[in-house]
Every structure is written in C-alpha cells, then in structure tokens.
C-alpha cells in the first residue's frame, strides 16, 4: 500500500498523539499483523510548505516520529511549486 500524507488543514492544532491516531485510522492499521488486510506500507508522498510556515503546528516532527516508531519506509524528494520566486 502506498500512503500519502500532508499537512491537511484538519491536522492544525492536533497533538502528536492525535496525529498518530489519525494516521493509524487512515492507513497505519494495515501494519497490524495477523489480519487478512495486513500488508506492507510505503509512504510515497508526504510534506508541507518548504519554508516551515506550519512547523509550529508540529506536523513535520510528528510524521517523522510516526515513520520511525512504526519502522516505515518512505520516499522524500523536494519538489514544490512554491520554490520559485515568481519572477
């Protein structure tokens, strides 16, 4: 399964625990062993604004902690339309 996660507006104000619970509900449950639905999960896309404007909400450290805790594999590449200066 390929999961995608971004700093959606619904995450603003979530604690790390609430964010992790949301991730488990959306796709993290697939990691639970012993079920017919159990399978590998690769987080193929995730991110937020490159300039850190939402870092204070804690989404970035939270998603990294979840990836590490659950021993998930992921891909990260810096491709963001907001990189341009608009000139």
CSV table of C-alpha atoms in Angstrom, one decimal:
chain,number,residue,atom,x,y,z
A,1,UNK,CA,0.0,0.0,0.0
A,2,UNK,CA,1.3,3.5,-0.9
A,3,UNK,CA,0.3,6.1,1.7
A,4,UNK,CA,0.3,9.9,1.1
A,5,UNK,CA,0.2,12.4,4.0
A,6,UNK,CA,0.4,16.1,4.0
A,7,UNK,CA,-0.3,18.9,6.5
A,8,UNK,CA,-4.0,18.9,5.7
A,9,UNK,CA,-6.0,21.7,7.5
A,10,UNK,CA,-7.6,19.1,9.7
A,11,UNK,CA,-4.2,18.5,11.4
A,12,UNK,CA,-3.7,22.1,12.6
A,13,UNK,CA,-3.9,22.0,16.3
A,14,UNK,CA,-3.6,18.2,16.6
A,15,UNK,CA,-1.3,16.9,19.3
A,16,UNK,CA,1.3,14.3,18.2
A,17,UNK,CA,-0.9,11.6,19.8
A,18,UNK,CA,-3.9,12.8,17.9
A,19,UNK,CA,-2.0,12.9,14.6
A,20,UNK,CA,-0.6,9.4,15.1
A,21,UNK,CA,-4.1,8.1,15.9
A,22,UNK,CA,-5.4,9.7,12.7
A,23,UNK,CA,-2.6,8.0,10.7
A,24,UNK,CA,-3.4,4.6,12.3
A,25,UNK,CA,-7.0,5.1,11.4
A,26,UNK,CA,-6.3,6.1,7.8
A,27,UNK,CA,-3.7,3.6,6.8
A,28,UNK,CA,-1.5,2.6,9.7
A,29,UNK,CA,-3.9,-0.3,10.6
A,30,UNK,CA,-2.5,-2.1,7.6
A,31,UNK,CA,0.6,-2.8,9.6
A,32,UNK,CA,-1.2,-4.8,12.2
A,33,UNK,CA,0.0,-8.4,11.9
A,34,UNK,CA,-2.3,-11.4,11.6
A,35,UNK,CA,-5.2,-9.9,9.7
A,36,UNK,CA,-6.4,-10.6,6.1
A,37,UNK,CA,-5.7,-6.9,5.3
A,38,UNK,CA,-2.1,-6.9,6.8
A,39,UNK,CA,0.4,-5.7,4.2
A,40,UNK,CA,3.4,-3.6,3.6
A,41,UNK,CA,3.1,0.2,3.7
A,42,UNK,CA,5.4,2.6,1.9
A,43,UNK,CA,4.8,6.3,2.5
A,44,UNK,CA,5.5,7.5,-1.0
A,45,UNK,CA,4.5,11.1,-0.6
A,46,UNK,CA,4.4,13.4,2.4
A,47,UNK,CA,5.2,17.0,3.1
A,48,UNK,CA,4.3,20.6,3.9
A,49,UNK,CA,5.3,24.1,2.8
A,50,UNK,CA,9.1,24.2,2.2
A,51,UNK,CA,9.5,27.4,4.2
A,52,UNK,CA,8.5,25.9,7.5
A,53,UNK,CA,5.5,28.2,8.0
A,54,UNK,CA,3.5,25.4,9.6
A,55,UNK,CA,6.4,23.8,11.5
A,56,UNK,CA,5.0,25.3,14.7
A,57,UNK,CA,1.9,23.1,14.4
A,58,UNK,CA,4.2,20.1,14.9
A,59,UNK,CA,3.2,18.2,11.8
A,60,UNK,CA,6.7,17.6,10.4
A,61,UNK,CA,8.2,16.3,13.7
A,62,UNK,CA,5.1,14.2,14.3
A,63,UNK,CA,5.1,12.5,10.9
A,64,UNK,CA,8.8,11.7,11.2
A,65,UNK,CA,8.3,10.3,14.7
A,66,UNK,CA,5.5,8.1,13.4
A,67,UNK,CA,7.6,6.8,10.5
A,68,UNK,CA,10.4,5.9,12.9
A,69,UNK,CA,8.2,4.4,15.5
A,70,UNK,CA,6.4,2.2,13.0
A,71,UNK,CA,9.6,1.4,11.1
A,72,UNK,CA,8.0,2.6,7.9
A,73,UNK,CA,9.9,3.0,4.6
A,74,UNK,CA,9.4,6.3,2.8
A,75,UNK,CA,10.5,8.4,-0.1
A,76,UNK,CA,11.2,12.1,0.1
A,77,UNK,CA,12.1,14.4,-2.7
A,78,UNK,CA,11.9,18.2,-2.7
A,79,UNK,CA,9.5,19.1,-5.5
A,80,UNK,CA,7.4,22.1,-4.6
A,81,UNK,CA,5.9,24.7,-6.8
A,82,UNK,CA,6.5,27.3,-4.1
A,83,UNK,CA,10.2,27.0,-4.6
A,84,UNK,CA,10.0,29.6,-7.4
A,85,UNK,CA,10.4,33.3,-6.7
A,86,UNK,CA,7.6,34.2,-9.1
A,87,UNK,CA,9.9,36.4,-11.2
